[in-house]
Amino acid sequence: MRMQFWKKTVDDIYSDNPPHQPVAIELWKAVKRHNLTKRWLMKIIDERERNLDDKAYRNIQELENYAENTQSSLLYLTLEILGIKDLHADHAASHIGKAQGIVTCLRATPYHGSRRRVFLPMDICMLHGVSQEDFLRKKQDKNVRDVIYDIASQAHLHLKHARSFHKSVPVKAFPAFLQTVALEDYLKKIQQVDFDIFHPSLQQKDTLLPLSLYIRSWRRKY
């Protein structure tokens, strides 16, 4: 019902008849002001609806598809708000969104495990002979860490691809991509603890993150 509400709400927004709901009204204003593409909003809703059963991803590609349709779609909308229409920026947004989705899945693993749920790609777990129960028991065996290494490496690869477009992406688009700072920070931290996904340091806030964001913004890098 919640997904149906938002589908109808988006349809009504693009018919210039938004419901009297605060978020819907603000979204309608943004759509009017920036001429936002309806497709990106619907992709987010449709993808979330497909994942309401909250099952583990069958493979890394399924996780990447989820991230593309949710995180990357948000970035495409952000680029539209910034007035950016550029193929290289879109490519970078696609890879950054996928990296964001993978890192989010990793970061949430301890939280999901505490509720006896595991969403990590099953193909990579099977490749290393790791079961969901191994994560629920917070095992730190090498094969468990190898699973995390493989998944984190995929996120790192997407960041690397996104940054390969750096010289071609309009500088005006860089603010949309500053989340790469937080993603890179997490990936470095997890490497430092030898890919122990349950290490306490990974759950601590990075007090220097605002400074890192400022420096990266000042240097006009993402």
PDB file of C-alpha atoms in Angstrom:
ATOM      1  CA  MET A   1       0.000   0.000   0.000  1.00  0.00           C
ATOM      2  CA  ARG A   2       2.854   2.384   0.778  1.00  0.00           C
ATOM      3  CA  MET A   3       4.450   1.775  -2.612  1.00  0.00           C
ATOM      4  CA  GLN A   4       1.103   2.240  -4.357  1.00  0.00           C
ATOM      5  CA  PHE A   5       0.652   5.521  -2.500  1.00  0.00           C
ATOM      6  CA  TRP A   6       3.953   6.855  -3.816  1.00  0.00           C
ATOM      7  CA  LYS A   7       3.322   5.614  -7.342  1.00  0.00           C
ATOM      8  CA  LYS A   8       0.009   7.471  -7.412  1.00  0.00           C
ATOM      9  CA  THR A   9       1.609  10.479  -5.745  1.00  0.00           C
ATOM     10  CA  VAL A  10       4.299  10.708  -8.434  1.00  0.00           C
ATOM     11  CA  ASP A  11       1.655  10.351 -11.161  1.00  0.00           C
ATOM     12  CA  ASP A  12      -0.379  13.143  -9.532  1.00  0.00           C
ATOM     13  CA  ILE A  13       2.706  15.350  -9.180  1.00  0.00           C
ATOM     14  CA  TYR A  14       3.396  15.098 -12.896  1.00  0.00           C
ATOM     15  CA  SER A  15      -0.282  15.880 -13.538  1.00  0.00           C
ATOM     16  CA  ASP A  16       0.122  19.079 -11.491  1.00  0.00           C
ATOM     17  CA  ASN A  17      -2.214  17.722  -8.834  1.00  0.00           C
ATOM     18  CA  PRO A  18      -0.027  16.821  -5.829  1.00  0.00           C
ATOM     19  CA  PRO A  19      -1.751  15.501  -2.681  1.00  0.00           C
ATOM     20  CA  HIS A  20      -1.785  17.740   0.384  1.00  0.00           C
ATOM     21  CA  GLN A  21       1.179  16.009   1.980  1.00  0.00           C
ATOM     22  CA  PRO A  22       4.339  17.957   2.919  1.00  0.00           C
ATOM     23  CA  VAL A  23       6.866  15.721   1.141  1.00  0.00           C
ATOM     24  CA  ALA A  24       4.689  15.436  -1.960  1.00  0.00           C
ATOM     25  CA  ILE A  25       4.260  19.213  -2.172  1.00  0.00           C
ATOM     26  CA  GLU A  26       8.003  19.841  -1.876  1.00  0.00           C
ATOM     27  CA  LEU A  27       8.699  17.151  -4.471  1.00  0.00           C
ATOM     28  CA  TRP A  28       6.155  18.776  -6.808  1.00  0.00           C
ATOM     29  CA  LYS A  29       7.939  22.123  -6.369  1.00  0.00           C
ATOM     30  CA  ALA A  30      11.299  20.489  -7.193  1.00  0.00           C
ATOM     31  CA  VAL A  31       9.855  18.782 -10.266  1.00  0.00           C
ATOM     32  CA  LYS A  32       8.438  22.076 -11.517  1.00  0.00           C
ATOM     33  CA  ARG A  33      11.571  24.085 -10.721  1.00  0.00           C
ATOM     34  CA  HIS A  34      14.118  21.664 -12.169  1.00  0.00           C
ATOM     35  CA  ASN A  35      12.061  19.695 -14.702  1.00  0.00           C
ATOM     36  CA  LEU A  36      12.990  16.396 -13.037  1.00  0.00           C
ATOM     37  CA  THR A  37      12.598  13.180 -15.025  1.00  0.00           C
ATOM     38  CA  LYS A  38       9.711  11.054 -13.801  1.00  0.00           C
ATOM     39  CA  ARG A  39      11.459   7.823 -14.813  1.00  0.00           C
ATOM     40  CA  TRP A  40      14.118   8.148 -12.106  1.00  0.00           C
ATOM     41  CA  LEU A  41      11.543   8.593  -9.354  1.00  0.00           C
ATOM     42  CA  MET A  42       9.522   5.614 -10.571  1.00  0.00           C
ATOM     43  CA  LYS A  43      12.637   3.431 -10.787  1.00  0.00           C
ATOM     44  CA  ILE A  44      13.341   4.056  -7.096  1.00  0.00           C
ATOM     45  CA  ILE A  45       9.793   3.087  -6.110  1.00  0.00           C
ATOM     46  CA  ASP A  46       9.608   0.070  -8.443  1.00  0.00           C
ATOM     47  CA  GLU A  47      12.944  -1.315  -7.275  1.00  0.00           C
ATOM     48  CA  ARG A  48      12.039  -0.943  -3.612  1.00  0.00           C
ATOM     49  CA  GLU A  49       8.717  -2.671  -4.295  1.00  0.00           C
ATOM     50  CA  ARG A  50      10.553  -5.614  -5.882  1.00  0.00           C
ATOM     51  CA  ASN A  51      12.672  -5.934  -2.750  1.00  0.00           C
ATOM     52  CA  LEU A  52       9.948  -5.737  -0.116  1.00  0.00           C
ATOM     53  CA  ASP A  53      10.496  -9.403   0.759  1.00  0.00           C
ATOM     54  CA  ASP A  54      14.034  -8.479   1.896  1.00  0.00           C
ATOM     55  CA  LYS A  55      15.732 -11.611   0.575  1.00  0.00           C
ATOM     56  CA  ALA A  56      19.497 -11.985   0.169  1.00  0.00           C
ATOM     57  CA  TYR A  57      20.833 -10.939  -3.218  1.00  0.00           C
ATOM     58  CA  ARG A  58      21.448 -13.969  -5.418  1.00  0.00           C
ATOM     59  CA  ASN A  59      24.600 -12.459  -6.885  1.00  0.00           C
ATOM     60  CA  ILE A  60      26.635  -9.254  -6.979  1.00  0.00           C
ATOM     61  CA  GLN A  61      24.919  -8.209 -10.221  1.00  0.00           C
ATOM     62  CA  GLU A  62      21.542  -8.253  -8.462  1.00  0.00           C
ATOM     63  CA  LEU A  63      22.921  -5.984  -5.744  1.00  0.00           C
ATOM     64  CA  GLU A  64      24.372  -3.677  -8.399  1.00  0.00           C
ATOM     65  CA  ASN A  65      21.037  -3.542 -10.224  1.00  0.00           C
ATOM     66  CA  TYR A  66      19.298  -2.563  -6.997  1.00  0.00           C
ATOM     67  CA  ALA A  67      21.905   0.137  -6.386  1.00  0.00           C
ATOM     68  CA  GLU A  68      21.652   1.412  -9.971  1.00  0.00           C
ATOM     69  CA  ASN A  69      17.886   1.770  -9.774  1.00  0.00           C
ATOM     70  CA  THR A  70      17.915   3.446  -6.348  1.00  0.00           C
ATOM     71  CA  GLN A  71      21.208   5.171  -5.492  1.00  0.00           C
ATOM     72  CA  SER A  72      22.199   6.004  -9.074  1.00  0.00           C
ATOM     73  CA  SER A  73      18.696   7.244  -9.851  1.00  0.00           C
ATOM     74  CA  LEU A  74      19.000   9.690  -6.946  1.00  0.00           C
ATOM     75  CA  LEU A  75      22.286  10.909  -8.385  1.00  0.00           C
ATOM     76  CA  TYR A  76      20.728  11.379 -11.845  1.00  0.00           C
ATOM     77  CA  LEU A  77      18.048  13.528 -10.198  1.00  0.00           C
ATOM     78  CA  THR A  78      20.723  15.483  -8.309  1.00  0.00           C
ATOM     79  CA  LEU A  79      22.533  16.160 -11.578  1.00  0.00           C
ATOM     80  CA  GLU A  80      19.290  17.446 -13.071  1.00  0.00           C
ATOM     81  CA  ILE A  81      18.850  19.778 -10.102  1.00  0.00           C
ATOM     82  CA  LEU A  82      22.384  21.075 -10.745  1.00  0.00           C
ATOM     83  CA  GLY A  83      21.492  21.611 -14.382  1.00  0.00           C
ATOM     84  CA  ILE A  84      23.941  18.985 -15.635  1.00  0.00           C
ATOM     85  CA  LYS A  85      23.241  17.093 -18.847  1.00  0.00           C
ATOM     86  CA  ASP A  86      26.443  15.250 -19.606  1.00  0.00           C
ATOM     87  CA  LEU A  87      27.119  11.650 -20.641  1.00  0.00           C
ATOM     88  CA  HIS A  88      30.361  11.400 -18.648  1.00  0.00           C
ATOM     89  CA  ALA A  89      28.638  12.703 -15.518  1.00  0.00           C
ATOM     90  CA  ASP A  90      25.913  10.092 -15.996  1.00  0.00           C
ATOM     91  CA  HIS A  91      28.503   7.325 -16.300  1.00  0.00           C
ATOM     92  CA  ALA A  92      30.233   8.509 -13.141  1.00  0.00           C
ATOM     93  CA  ALA A  93      26.883   8.697 -11.322  1.00  0.00           C
ATOM     94  CA  SER A  94      26.085   5.131 -12.345  1.00  0.00           C
ATOM     95  CA  HIS A  95      29.321   3.773 -10.880  1.00  0.00           C
ATOM     96  CA  ILE A  96      29.142   5.910  -7.725  1.00  0.00           C
ATOM     97  CA  GLY A  97      25.571   4.778  -7.103  1.00  0.00           C
ATOM     98  CA  LYS A  98      26.619   1.137  -7.418  1.00  0.00           C
ATOM     99  CA  ALA A  99      29.540   1.698  -5.044  1.00  0.00           C
ATOM    100  CA  GLN A 100      27.171   3.386  -2.598  1.00  0.00           C
ATOM    101  CA  GLY A 101      24.756   0.450  -2.730  1.00  0.00           C
ATOM    102  CA  ILE A 102      27.503  -2.118  -2.149  1.00  0.00           C
ATOM    103  CA  VAL A 103      29.063  -0.172   0.742  1.00  0.00           C
ATOM    104  CA  THR A 104      25.633   0.346   2.317  1.00  0.00           C
ATOM    105  CA  CYS A 105      25.034  -3.401   2.167  1.00  0.00           C
ATOM    106  CA  LEU A 106      28.387  -4.031   3.842  1.00  0.00           C
ATOM    107  CA  ARG A 107      27.949  -1.385   6.537  1.00  0.00           C
ATOM    108  CA  ALA A 108      24.498  -2.695   7.413  1.00  0.00           C
ATOM    109  CA  THR A 109      25.657  -6.308   7.802  1.00  0.00           C
ATOM    110  CA  PRO A 110      26.184  -6.144  11.630  1.00  0.00           C
ATOM    111  CA  TYR A 111      22.812  -4.437  12.068  1.00  0.00           C
ATOM    112  CA  HIS A 112      21.005  -6.961   9.873  1.00  0.00           C
ATOM    113  CA  GLY A 113      22.843  -9.821  11.572  1.00  0.00           C
ATOM    114  CA  SER A 114      21.549  -8.685  14.964  1.00  0.00           C
ATOM    115  CA  ARG A 115      18.070  -9.225  13.498  1.00  0.00           C
ATOM    116  CA  ARG A 116      19.066 -12.599  12.022  1.00  0.00           C
ATOM    117  CA  ARG A 117      19.113 -11.362   8.443  1.00  0.00           C
ATOM    118  CA  VAL A 118      21.884 -11.526   5.860  1.00  0.00           C
ATOM    119  CA  PHE A 119      21.691  -9.744   2.499  1.00  0.00           C
ATOM    120  CA  LEU A 120      25.206 -10.310   1.150  1.00  0.00           C
ATOM    121  CA  PRO A 121      25.336 -11.817  -2.378  1.00  0.00           C
ATOM    122  CA  MET A 122      24.863 -15.570  -2.143  1.00  0.00           C
ATOM    123  CA  ASP A 123      27.118 -16.391  -5.105  1.00  0.00           C
ATOM    124  CA  ILE A 124      30.175 -14.898  -3.395  1.00  0.00           C
ATOM    125  CA  CYS A 125      29.301 -16.589  -0.094  1.00  0.00           C
ATOM    126  CA  MET A 126      28.985 -19.946  -1.853  1.00  0.00           C
ATOM    127  CA  LEU A 127      32.258 -19.382  -3.701  1.00  0.00           C
ATOM    128  CA  HIS A 128      34.081 -19.236  -0.361  1.00  0.00           C
ATOM    129  CA  GLY A 129      31.990 -21.888   1.385  1.00  0.00           C
ATOM    130  CA  VAL A 130      30.376 -19.399   3.776  1.00  0.00           C
ATOM    131  CA  SER A 131      26.815 -19.755   5.056  1.00  0.00           C
ATOM    132  CA  GLN A 132      24.450 -17.104   6.366  1.00  0.00           C
ATOM    133  CA  GLU A 133      24.799 -18.708   9.776  1.00  0.00           C
ATOM    134  CA  ASP A 134      28.520 -17.862   9.733  1.00  0.00           C
ATOM    135  CA  PHE A 135      27.625 -14.167   9.575  1.00  0.00           C
ATOM    136  CA  LEU A 136      24.891 -14.524  12.186  1.00  0.00           C
ATOM    137  CA  ARG A 137      27.489 -16.038  14.534  1.00  0.00           C
ATOM    138  CA  LYS A 138      29.938 -13.222  13.671  1.00  0.00           C
ATOM    139  CA  LYS A 139      32.646 -15.629  12.610  1.00  0.00           C
ATOM    140  CA  GLN A 140      35.991 -14.093  11.674  1.00  0.00           C
ATOM    141  CA  ASP A 141      37.472 -17.002   9.708  1.00  0.00           C
ATOM    142  CA  LYS A 142      39.524 -16.244   6.608  1.00  0.00           C
ATOM    143  CA  ASN A 143      36.828 -17.448   4.222  1.00  0.00           C
ATOM    144  CA  VAL A 144      34.324 -15.054   5.841  1.00  0.00           C
ATOM    145  CA  ARG A 145      36.763 -12.173   5.417  1.00  0.00           C
ATOM    146  CA  ASP A 146      37.375 -13.282   1.825  1.00  0.00           C
ATOM    147  CA  VAL A 147      33.671 -12.769   1.110  1.00  0.00           C
ATOM    148  CA  ILE A 148      33.877  -9.218   2.449  1.00  0.00           C
ATOM    149  CA  TYR A 149      37.088  -8.614   0.491  1.00  0.00           C
ATOM    150  CA  ASP A 150      35.465  -9.639  -2.791  1.00  0.00           C
ATOM    151  CA  ILE A 151      32.399  -7.457  -2.217  1.00  0.00           C
ATOM    152  CA  ALA A 152      34.430  -4.455  -1.037  1.00  0.00           C
ATOM    153  CA  SER A 153      36.734  -4.850  -4.050  1.00  0.00           C
ATOM    154  CA  GLN A 154      33.746  -4.499  -6.352  1.00  0.00           C
ATOM    155  CA  ALA A 155      32.788  -1.230  -4.657  1.00  0.00           C
ATOM    156  CA  HIS A 156      36.372  -0.010  -4.968  1.00  0.00           C
ATOM    157  CA  LEU A 157      36.360  -0.900  -8.669  1.00  0.00           C
ATOM    158  CA  HIS A 158      33.234   1.193  -9.237  1.00  0.00           C
ATOM    159  CA  LEU A 159      34.848   4.162  -7.462  1.00  0.00           C
ATOM    160  CA  LYS A 160      37.909   3.748  -9.659  1.00  0.00           C
ATOM    161  CA  HIS A 161      35.748   3.704 -12.803  1.00  0.00           C
ATOM    162  CA  ALA A 162      33.810   6.778 -11.635  1.00  0.00           C
ATOM    163  CA  ARG A 163      37.026   8.718 -11.071  1.00  0.00           C
ATOM    164  CA  SER A 164      38.347   7.743 -14.490  1.00  0.00           C
ATOM    165  CA  PHE A 165      35.801  10.254 -15.887  1.00  0.00           C
ATOM    166  CA  HIS A 166      37.122  13.010 -13.607  1.00  0.00           C
ATOM    167  CA  LYS A 167      38.659  15.153 -16.344  1.00  0.00           C
ATOM    168  CA  SER A 168      35.587  14.863 -18.554  1.00  0.00           C
ATOM    169  CA  VAL A 169      32.890  15.555 -15.938  1.00  0.00           C
ATOM    170  CA  PRO A 170      31.791  19.216 -15.631  1.00  0.00           C
ATOM    171  CA  VAL A 171      33.113  20.810 -12.433  1.00  0.00           C
ATOM    172  CA  LYS A 172      29.560  21.921 -11.664  1.00  0.00           C
ATOM    173  CA  ALA A 173      28.640  18.238 -11.142  1.00  0.00           C
ATOM    174  CA  PHE A 174      31.272  17.561  -8.459  1.00  0.00           C
ATOM    175  CA  PRO A 175      29.051  18.463  -5.448  1.00  0.00           C
ATOM    176  CA  ALA A 176      26.727  15.598  -6.410  1.00  0.00           C
ATOM    177  CA  PHE A 177      29.614  13.150  -6.166  1.00  0.00           C
ATOM    178  CA  LEU A 178      31.182  14.141  -2.833  1.00  0.00           C
ATOM    179  CA  GLN A 179      29.714  11.020  -1.206  1.00  0.00           C
ATOM    180  CA  THR A 180      32.728   9.228  -2.687  1.00  0.00           C
ATOM    181  CA  VAL A 181      34.719  10.679   0.237  1.00  0.00           C
ATOM    182  CA  ALA A 182      32.660   8.710   2.768  1.00  0.00           C
ATOM    183  CA  LEU A 183      32.705   5.594   0.591  1.00  0.00           C
ATOM    184  CA  GLU A 184      36.477   5.682   0.200  1.00  0.00           C
ATOM    185  CA  ASP A 185      36.887   6.282   3.936  1.00  0.00           C
ATOM    186  CA  TYR A 186      34.858   3.164   4.795  1.00  0.00           C
ATOM    187  CA  LEU A 187      36.681   0.999   2.261  1.00  0.00           C
ATOM    188  CA  LYS A 188      40.050   2.090   3.673  1.00  0.00           C
ATOM    189  CA  LYS A 189      38.909   1.357   7.222  1.00  0.00           C
ATOM    190  CA  ILE A 190      37.647  -2.104   6.377  1.00  0.00           C
ATOM    191  CA  GLN A 191      40.966  -2.860   4.683  1.00  0.00           C
ATOM    192  CA  GLN A 192      42.834  -1.723   7.802  1.00  0.00           C
ATOM    193  CA  VAL A 193      40.936  -4.252   9.952  1.00  0.00           C
ATOM    194  CA  ASP A 194      41.619  -7.050   7.442  1.00  0.00           C
ATOM    195  CA  PHE A 195      38.008  -7.101   6.220  1.00  0.00           C
ATOM    196  CA  ASP A 196      36.534  -7.984   9.600  1.00  0.00           C
ATOM    197  CA  ILE A 197      33.020  -6.688   8.966  1.00  0.00           C
ATOM    198  CA  PHE A 198      32.189  -6.827  12.693  1.00  0.00           C
ATOM    199  CA  HIS A 199      35.174  -4.814  13.921  1.00  0.00           C
ATOM    200  CA  PRO A 200      33.975  -2.129  16.402  1.00  0.00           C
ATOM    201  CA  SER A 201      35.961   0.625  14.659  1.00  0.00           C
ATOM    202  CA  LEU A 202      33.733   0.329  11.591  1.00  0.00           C
ATOM    203  CA  GLN A 203      30.720   1.396  13.649  1.00  0.00           C
ATOM    204  CA  GLN A 204      32.362   4.588  14.893  1.00  0.00           C
ATOM    205  CA  LYS A 205      31.712   7.989  13.350  1.00  0.00           C
ATOM    206  CA  ASP A 206      34.520   9.686  11.499  1.00  0.00           C
ATOM    207  CA  THR A 207      34.812  13.097  13.150  1.00  0.00           C
ATOM    208  CA  LEU A 208      37.175  14.271  10.390  1.00  0.00           C
ATOM    209  CA  LEU A 209      34.715  13.496   7.589  1.00  0.00           C
ATOM    210  CA  PRO A 210      33.410  17.099   7.335  1.00  0.00           C
ATOM    211  CA  LEU A 211      36.989  18.344   6.960  1.00  0.00           C
ATOM    212  CA  SER A 212      37.717  15.716   4.315  1.00  0.00           C
ATOM    213  CA  LEU A 213      34.595  16.769   2.425  1.00  0.00           C
ATOM    214  CA  TYR A 214      35.640  20.421   2.591  1.00  0.00           C
ATOM    215  CA  ILE A 215      39.159  19.686   1.331  1.00  0.00           C
ATOM    216  CA  ARG A 216      37.905  17.512  -1.524  1.00  0.00           C
ATOM    217  CA  SER A 217      35.376  20.186  -2.469  1.00  0.00           C
ATOM    218  CA  TRP A 218      38.032  22.903  -2.341  1.00  0.00           C
ATOM    219  CA  ARG A 219      40.325  20.852  -4.553  1.00  0.00           C
ATOM    220  CA  ARG A 220      37.430  20.271  -6.949  1.00  0.00           C
ATOM    221  CA  LYS A 221      37.801  16.506  -6.806  1.00  0.00           C
ATOM    222  CA  TYR A 222      35.451  13.644  -6.058  1.00  0.00           C
TER     223      TYR A 222
END
